[in-house]
Coordinates of C-alpha atoms and ligand atoms in Angstrom, one line a residue:
M1 CA 27.0 80.3 65.8
R2 CA 24.7 81.5 68.6
V3 CA 22.6 78.5 69.4
L4 CA 19.5 78.2 71.6
V5 CA 19.5 74.7 73.2
T6 CA 16.0 74.0 74.5
G7 CA 16.1 71.4 77.2
G8 CA 19.9 72.1 77.5
N9 CA 19.9 71.4 81.3
G10 CA 18.8 67.8 80.6
Y11 CA 20.8 64.6 80.0
I12 CA 21.5 64.8 76.2
G13 CA 21.0 68.6 76.1
S14 CA 23.7 69.2 78.7
H15 CA 26.2 67.0 77.0
T16 CA 25.4 68.6 73.6
S17 CA 25.8 72.1 75.1
L18 CA 29.3 71.2 76.2
A19 CA 30.2 69.8 72.7
L20 CA 28.8 73.0 71.1
I21 CA 30.9 75.2 73.3
E22 CA 34.0 73.1 72.7
A23 CA 33.3 73.4 68.9
G24 CA 33.4 77.2 69.3
H25 CA 29.6 77.9 69.3
D26 CA 27.9 80.3 71.7
V27 CA 25.2 78.4 73.7
V28 CA 22.1 79.8 75.4
I29 CA 19.9 77.3 77.3
A30 CA 16.2 77.4 77.7
D31 CA 14.8 74.9 80.3
S32 CA 11.8 74.7 82.6
F33 CA 13.5 72.2 84.9
I34 CA 10.5 69.9 84.5
N35 CA 12.8 66.9 84.2
S36 CA 16.2 68.2 85.4
K37 CA 17.7 69.7 88.5
R38 CA 19.0 73.3 88.9
T39 CA 22.4 71.9 90.1
V40 CA 23.3 70.6 86.6
L41 CA 24.2 74.1 85.2
P42 CA 27.0 74.9 87.7
R43 CA 28.6 71.6 86.9
L44 CA 28.3 72.3 83.2
E45 CA 29.9 75.7 83.6
A46 CA 32.7 74.1 85.6
I47 CA 33.5 71.7 82.7
A48 CA 33.1 74.4 80.1
G49 CA 35.2 76.9 82.1
R50 CA 32.7 79.6 81.3
S51 CA 29.2 80.8 82.3
I52 CA 26.3 79.6 80.2
P53 CA 23.1 81.8 80.0
L54 CA 20.0 79.8 81.0
H55 CA 16.4 81.0 80.7
D56 CA 14.0 79.3 83.0
I57 CA 11.0 79.2 80.6
D58 CA 8.0 77.1 79.8
L59 CA 8.1 76.9 76.0
T60 CA 4.4 76.0 75.8
D61 CA 4.0 79.8 76.6
A62 CA 4.1 81.2 73.1
A63 CA 4.4 84.8 74.3
A64 CA 7.3 84.1 76.5
T65 CA 9.0 82.1 73.8
D66 CA 8.5 85.0 71.3
R67 CA 10.1 87.4 73.8
L68 CA 13.0 85.0 74.2
F69 CA 13.6 85.1 70.4
A70 CA 13.0 88.9 70.1
D71 CA 15.9 89.4 72.5
G72 CA 18.0 86.3 71.7
N73 CA 19.6 87.0 68.4
F74 CA 19.9 83.3 67.7
D75 CA 21.5 81.8 64.6
A76 CA 20.1 78.3 65.2
V77 CA 18.0 76.1 67.6
I78 CA 18.7 72.6 68.9
H79 CA 15.4 71.4 70.3
F80 CA 15.6 68.8 73.1
A81 CA 12.8 70.1 75.4
G82 CA 10.1 67.6 75.8
L83 CA 8.7 64.8 78.0
K84 CA 10.3 61.5 77.1
A85 CA 9.2 58.5 79.2
V86 CA 7.5 56.0 77.0
G87 CA 5.5 54.3 79.9
E88 CA 4.4 57.6 81.4
S89 CA 3.2 58.8 78.0
V90 CA 0.8 55.9 77.9
Q91 CA -0.7 57.0 81.3
K92 CA -0.6 60.7 80.5
P93 CA -1.2 61.2 76.8
I94 CA -2.8 64.7 77.0
E95 CA 0.2 66.0 79.1
Y96 CA 2.6 64.6 76.5
Y97 CA 0.8 66.0 73.5
R98 CA 0.3 69.3 75.1
N99 CA 3.8 69.7 76.3
N100 CA 5.8 68.2 73.4
I101 CA 3.6 69.6 70.5
D102 CA 2.8 73.1 72.0
S103 CA 6.4 73.8 73.0
T104 CA 7.6 72.9 69.5
L105 CA 4.9 75.0 67.9
S106 CA 5.9 78.0 70.1
V107 CA 9.6 77.6 69.0
V108 CA 8.9 77.2 65.3
E109 CA 6.5 80.1 65.3
A110 CA 9.1 82.3 67.0
M111 CA 11.8 81.1 64.6
K112 CA 9.6 81.9 61.6
K113 CA 8.8 85.4 63.0
H114 CA 12.3 86.2 63.9
G115 CA 14.0 84.8 60.8
V116 CA 15.8 81.8 62.4
G117 CA 15.8 78.9 59.9
K118 CA 18.5 76.5 61.3
F119 CA 16.9 73.7 63.4
V120 CA 18.2 70.4 64.8
F121 CA 15.4 68.3 66.3
S122 CA 15.8 65.6 68.9
S123 CA 13.8 62.8 67.3
S124 CA 13.9 59.1 68.1
A125 CA 14.1 55.6 66.5
T126 CA 10.7 55.1 68.0
V127 CA 9.3 56.8 64.9
Y128 CA 9.9 53.6 62.9
G129 CA 7.3 51.8 65.0
E130 CA 7.4 48.1 66.0
K131 CA 7.3 46.4 62.6
A132 CA 10.1 48.1 60.7
P133 CA 12.8 45.7 59.4
V134 CA 16.2 45.9 61.1
P135 CA 18.5 47.8 60.5
Y136 CA 16.4 50.9 60.4
R137 CA 16.9 53.2 57.4
E138 CA 15.8 56.8 57.1
D139 CA 13.9 56.3 53.9
F140 CA 11.4 53.9 55.6
E141 CA 7.8 55.0 55.6
Y142 CA 6.5 56.1 59.0
L143 CA 4.8 53.4 60.9
Q144 CA 2.5 54.0 63.8
S145 CA 4.7 54.5 66.9
S146 CA 3.4 52.3 69.7
N147 CA 3.1 55.0 72.3
P148 CA 2.1 58.7 72.7
Y149 CA 5.7 59.8 73.3
G150 CA 6.7 58.2 70.0
Q151 CA 3.7 59.7 68.3
T152 CA 4.7 63.2 69.4
K153 CA 8.1 62.6 67.6
V154 CA 6.3 61.5 64.4
M155 CA 4.0 64.5 64.6
I156 CA 6.8 67.0 65.2
E157 CA 8.8 65.6 62.3
R158 CA 5.6 66.1 60.2
I159 CA 5.1 69.7 61.5
L160 CA 8.7 70.6 60.6
T161 CA 8.4 69.0 57.2
D162 CA 5.2 70.8 56.4
T163 CA 6.6 74.2 57.7
A164 CA 9.6 73.9 55.5
A165 CA 7.6 72.9 52.5
A166 CA 5.2 75.8 52.9
A167 CA 8.1 78.3 53.0
S168 CA 9.7 76.7 49.9
A169 CA 6.4 77.0 48.0
A170 CA 5.6 80.5 49.3
T171 CA 4.7 82.9 46.6
T172 CA 4.4 85.9 48.9
D173 CA 7.8 87.1 50.0
D174 CA 7.1 87.2 53.7
E175 CA 10.2 89.0 54.6
T176 CA 10.8 87.2 58.0
T177 CA 10.2 83.6 56.9
P178 CA 13.6 82.1 56.9
E179 CA 15.1 79.6 54.5
W180 CA 14.6 76.4 56.6
R181 CA 17.3 73.9 57.1
I182 CA 16.2 71.2 59.5
A183 CA 17.9 68.0 60.6
L184 CA 15.8 65.3 62.3
L185 CA 18.2 63.2 64.5
R186 CA 16.7 59.8 65.3
Y187 CA 18.5 58.5 68.4
F188 CA 18.7 54.9 69.3
N189 CA 19.5 54.2 72.9
P190 CA 21.6 57.0 74.5
V191 CA 23.7 55.9 77.5
G192 CA 27.0 56.9 79.2
S193 CA 28.2 60.1 80.7
H194 CA 30.8 62.8 80.3
P195 CA 34.3 61.3 81.1
S196 CA 34.7 63.7 84.0
G197 CA 32.0 61.8 85.9
T198 CA 30.5 65.1 87.1
I199 CA 27.4 65.1 84.8
G200 CA 25.3 62.1 83.6
E201 CA 21.9 60.6 83.3
D202 CA 19.8 61.2 86.4
P203 CA 16.2 60.0 85.8
Q204 CA 13.7 61.1 88.4
G205 CA 12.0 58.3 90.3
I206 CA 12.4 54.6 89.2
P207 CA 14.4 54.4 86.0
N208 CA 12.5 53.1 83.0
N209 CA 15.6 52.5 81.0
L210 CA 18.1 49.7 81.3
M211 CA 21.4 51.5 81.9
P212 CA 20.3 53.9 84.6
Y213 CA 18.5 51.1 86.4
L214 CA 21.5 48.8 86.2
S215 CA 23.8 51.6 87.5
Q216 CA 21.5 52.2 90.4
V217 CA 21.6 48.4 91.3
A218 CA 25.5 48.7 91.1
V219 CA 25.5 51.6 93.5
G220 CA 23.1 49.9 95.9
R221 CA 20.0 52.0 95.3
R222 CA 18.1 49.1 93.8
D223 CA 18.1 45.5 95.0
H224 CA 18.4 43.7 91.6
L225 CA 17.7 44.1 87.9
T226 CA 14.7 42.4 86.5
I227 CA 15.4 41.4 82.9
F228 CA 12.1 41.7 81.0
G229 CA 12.1 38.4 79.1
N230 CA 14.7 35.9 78.1
D231 CA 12.6 34.1 75.5
Y232 CA 13.1 36.4 72.6
P233 CA 14.3 35.1 69.2
T234 CA 17.8 36.5 69.8
P235 CA 21.2 34.7 70.4
D236 CA 20.8 34.8 74.2
G237 CA 17.1 35.2 74.4
T238 CA 17.2 38.8 75.7
C239 CA 16.4 42.0 73.6
Q240 CA 19.1 43.6 71.5
R241 CA 19.4 47.4 71.2
D242 CA 21.8 49.9 69.6
Y243 CA 23.3 51.6 72.6
I244 CA 25.1 54.9 71.7
H245 CA 27.4 56.9 74.0
V246 CA 26.0 60.3 74.8
M247 CA 29.3 61.9 73.8
D248 CA 28.9 60.4 70.3
L249 CA 25.3 61.6 70.3
A250 CA 26.5 65.1 71.2
A251 CA 29.1 65.1 68.5
G252 CA 26.4 64.0 66.0
H253 CA 24.4 67.2 66.9
V254 CA 27.4 69.4 66.3
A255 CA 28.1 67.7 63.0
A256 CA 24.4 68.1 61.9
L257 CA 24.4 71.8 62.9
N258 CA 27.6 72.5 61.1
H259 CA 26.3 70.7 58.0
L260 CA 23.0 72.6 57.7
D261 CA 24.5 75.2 55.3
K262 CA 25.5 72.4 53.0
Q263 CA 22.2 70.4 53.4
T264 CA 20.4 70.6 50.1
D265 CA 17.0 69.3 51.3
P266 CA 15.2 71.7 53.6
V267 CA 14.5 68.8 56.0
R268 CA 16.6 65.6 56.3
A269 CA 16.5 62.7 58.8
Y270 CA 19.6 61.0 60.2
N271 CA 20.0 57.9 62.3
L272 CA 22.4 58.4 65.2
G273 CA 23.4 54.9 66.2
T274 CA 26.4 52.6 66.1
G275 CA 24.8 50.0 63.7
N276 CA 25.4 47.3 66.3
G277 CA 22.9 45.4 68.5
T278 CA 23.8 44.5 72.1
S279 CA 21.7 42.3 74.3
V280 CA 20.6 43.0 77.8
L281 CA 22.7 40.1 79.1
E282 CA 25.7 41.5 77.2
L283 CA 25.2 44.9 78.7
V284 CA 24.9 43.4 82.2
A285 CA 28.2 41.5 81.7
A286 CA 30.0 44.7 80.4
F287 CA 28.7 46.7 83.3
S288 CA 29.7 44.0 85.8
Q289 CA 33.2 44.2 84.3
A290 CA 33.2 48.0 84.8
V291 CA 32.1 47.7 88.4
G292 CA 34.4 44.8 89.2
H293 CA 31.8 42.3 90.4
D294 CA 28.7 40.5 89.3
L295 CA 25.4 42.4 89.5
P296 CA 22.3 40.7 90.7
Y297 CA 19.5 40.1 88.2
Q298 CA 16.4 37.9 87.8
F299 CA 14.5 37.1 84.6
G300 CA 10.9 38.4 84.6
A301 CA 8.0 38.7 82.2
R302 CA 8.3 40.5 78.9
R303 CA 7.6 44.3 79.0
A304 CA 4.6 45.4 76.9
G305 CA 5.7 47.2 73.8
D306 CA 9.2 45.8 73.7
I307 CA 10.5 44.4 70.4
A308 CA 13.2 41.7 70.2
A309 CA 15.8 43.7 68.4
N310 CA 16.5 47.0 66.7
W311 CA 19.6 48.9 65.6
A312 CA 20.5 51.6 63.1
D313 CA 21.8 51.8 59.6
P314 CA 24.0 54.9 60.3
T315 CA 25.4 55.1 56.7
R316 CA 23.7 58.4 55.9
A317 CA 25.1 60.2 59.0
N318 CA 28.5 58.6 58.4
T319 CA 28.7 59.7 54.8
E320 CA 26.8 63.0 54.8
L321 CA 27.7 64.4 58.2
G322 CA 31.2 62.8 58.4
W323 CA 30.1 61.5 61.8
Q324 CA 30.8 58.1 63.3
A325 CA 30.0 56.7 66.7
T326 CA 33.4 55.7 68.2
H327 CA 32.7 54.7 71.9
T328 CA 32.5 51.0 72.8
I329 CA 30.0 49.3 75.1
E330 CA 32.8 49.0 77.7
Q331 CA 33.5 52.7 77.6
M332 CA 29.7 53.4 77.9
C333 CA 29.7 51.3 81.1
E334 CA 32.9 52.7 82.5
D335 CA 31.8 56.3 82.0
T336 CA 28.3 55.6 83.4
W337 CA 29.9 53.9 86.5
R338 CA 32.3 56.8 87.0
W339 CA 29.3 59.2 87.1
Q340 CA 27.1 57.0 89.2
S341 CA 29.7 55.9 91.8
A342 CA 30.7 59.5 92.3
N343 CA 27.0 60.6 92.5
P344 CA 25.1 57.7 94.1
T345 CA 21.9 59.8 94.3
G346 CA 22.4 61.8 91.1
F347 CA 22.6 65.5 91.0
P348 CA 22.1 67.2 94.4
D349 CA 18.8 68.9 94.9
A350 CA 18.9 72.7 94.5
Ligands
WQD1 C1 16.2 48.4 76.7 C2 16.1 46.9 76.9 C3 14.1 46.2 78.0 C4 14.8 48.1 81.9 C5 13.6 53.5 75.1 C6 12.5 54.3 74.4 C7 13.1 54.9 73.2 C8 14.3 55.7 73.5 C9 15.4 54.8 74.3 C10 13.7 58.0 73.7 C11 14.7 46.4 76.6 C12 15.3 45.9 78.9 C13 14.9 47.7 80.6 C14 14.8 47.1 82.9 C15 15.1 45.4 81.3 N1 14.0 56.8 74.3 N2 15.1 46.4 80.3 N3 15.0 45.8 82.6 O1 12.8 50.5 75.5 O2 14.8 50.1 73.9 O3 14.0 52.4 74.3 O4 14.7 54.3 75.4 O5 13.8 58.3 72.5 O6 12.1 55.8 72.7 O7 11.5 53.4 74.1 O8 15.2 51.2 76.1 O9 16.5 51.0 78.2 O10 14.0 50.9 78.3 O11 15.1 49.0 77.4 O12 15.2 44.2 81.0 O13 14.7 47.4 84.1 O14 16.3 46.6 78.3 O15 13.1 45.2 78.0 O16 14.8 45.1 76.1 P1 14.1 51.0 74.9 P2 15.2 50.6 77.6

């Protein structure tokens, strides 16, 4: 299929673009470079062994997005484009709602107008909110996500569900409205890098997330890791999360895309996780093993909004998509370290 990958120059989007190409799909990337560097694409093309068309576009511009679809001849869309820093979203809610919701509305409008009905959405486990029982299952009711970023994911899932429902109920045979088939992929904690070590996670500024912060400590860019709380009700007192290798995540997108023709519900959510919880201290130990020496850390105060533990029930994706996360925590750390040690300051500036 000819697939438009929005945000395809970003961390998960770039790894998924590669997996799509390796699975025989044609990939076109749309990216505004708001959260990724222009030097990612040539590395992607070097791994793929082929050029990959990329449109530098702000998807909140509905007219430009429509023109992209008018010329694009796309069979499907995988939609990653969006701002994704939880903490930043609390400081800049308007920017997050404007960017994440408007860009999605532009894309869905253009899909409807140009008859493209296959859609895979980059959602998040954050839609379950802070009070959901663990492991998370897709049939849980939505709870209030604790931050504007998470709320945009809840709202976008709602937008997509309502759009598909309207088309199914439509009495007028609006000739361009497609038969929607939408997969909502709820990620847990994406980490790791392509085994080549030439592409990986490269957050701009001080990393919010554990793995990139830890790898920057290991490469000497940060003095030490602060572990946000060791008094949680968990075996070692530090928070547990379901870390999933980005290569497994990319494979999950290919599986979901390939399954859309067999998906009976117009919209269906899938957890992409391992089903296992790993604590902060366990991840620090695994990363130290990958690096070959202990890494400096201190315990600090709990971080607002953190919950003690969450992990996925991945049964639905396992059984319906025939997808299973296979990479171990050790492989996640080894692959992250191979990328970070070869690229201490991330991707070069353009
Ligand atoms: C993991 C654990 C921290 C940094 C976030 C988003 C979620 C999703 C994945 C997009 C927590 C601890 C972290 C540090 C630390 N993103 N930590 N020191 O918060 O589980 O999930 O990323 O969909 O929406 O919320 O991931 O990596 O930030 O934190 O001790 O310097 O590591 O307290 O327990 P999180 P994280």
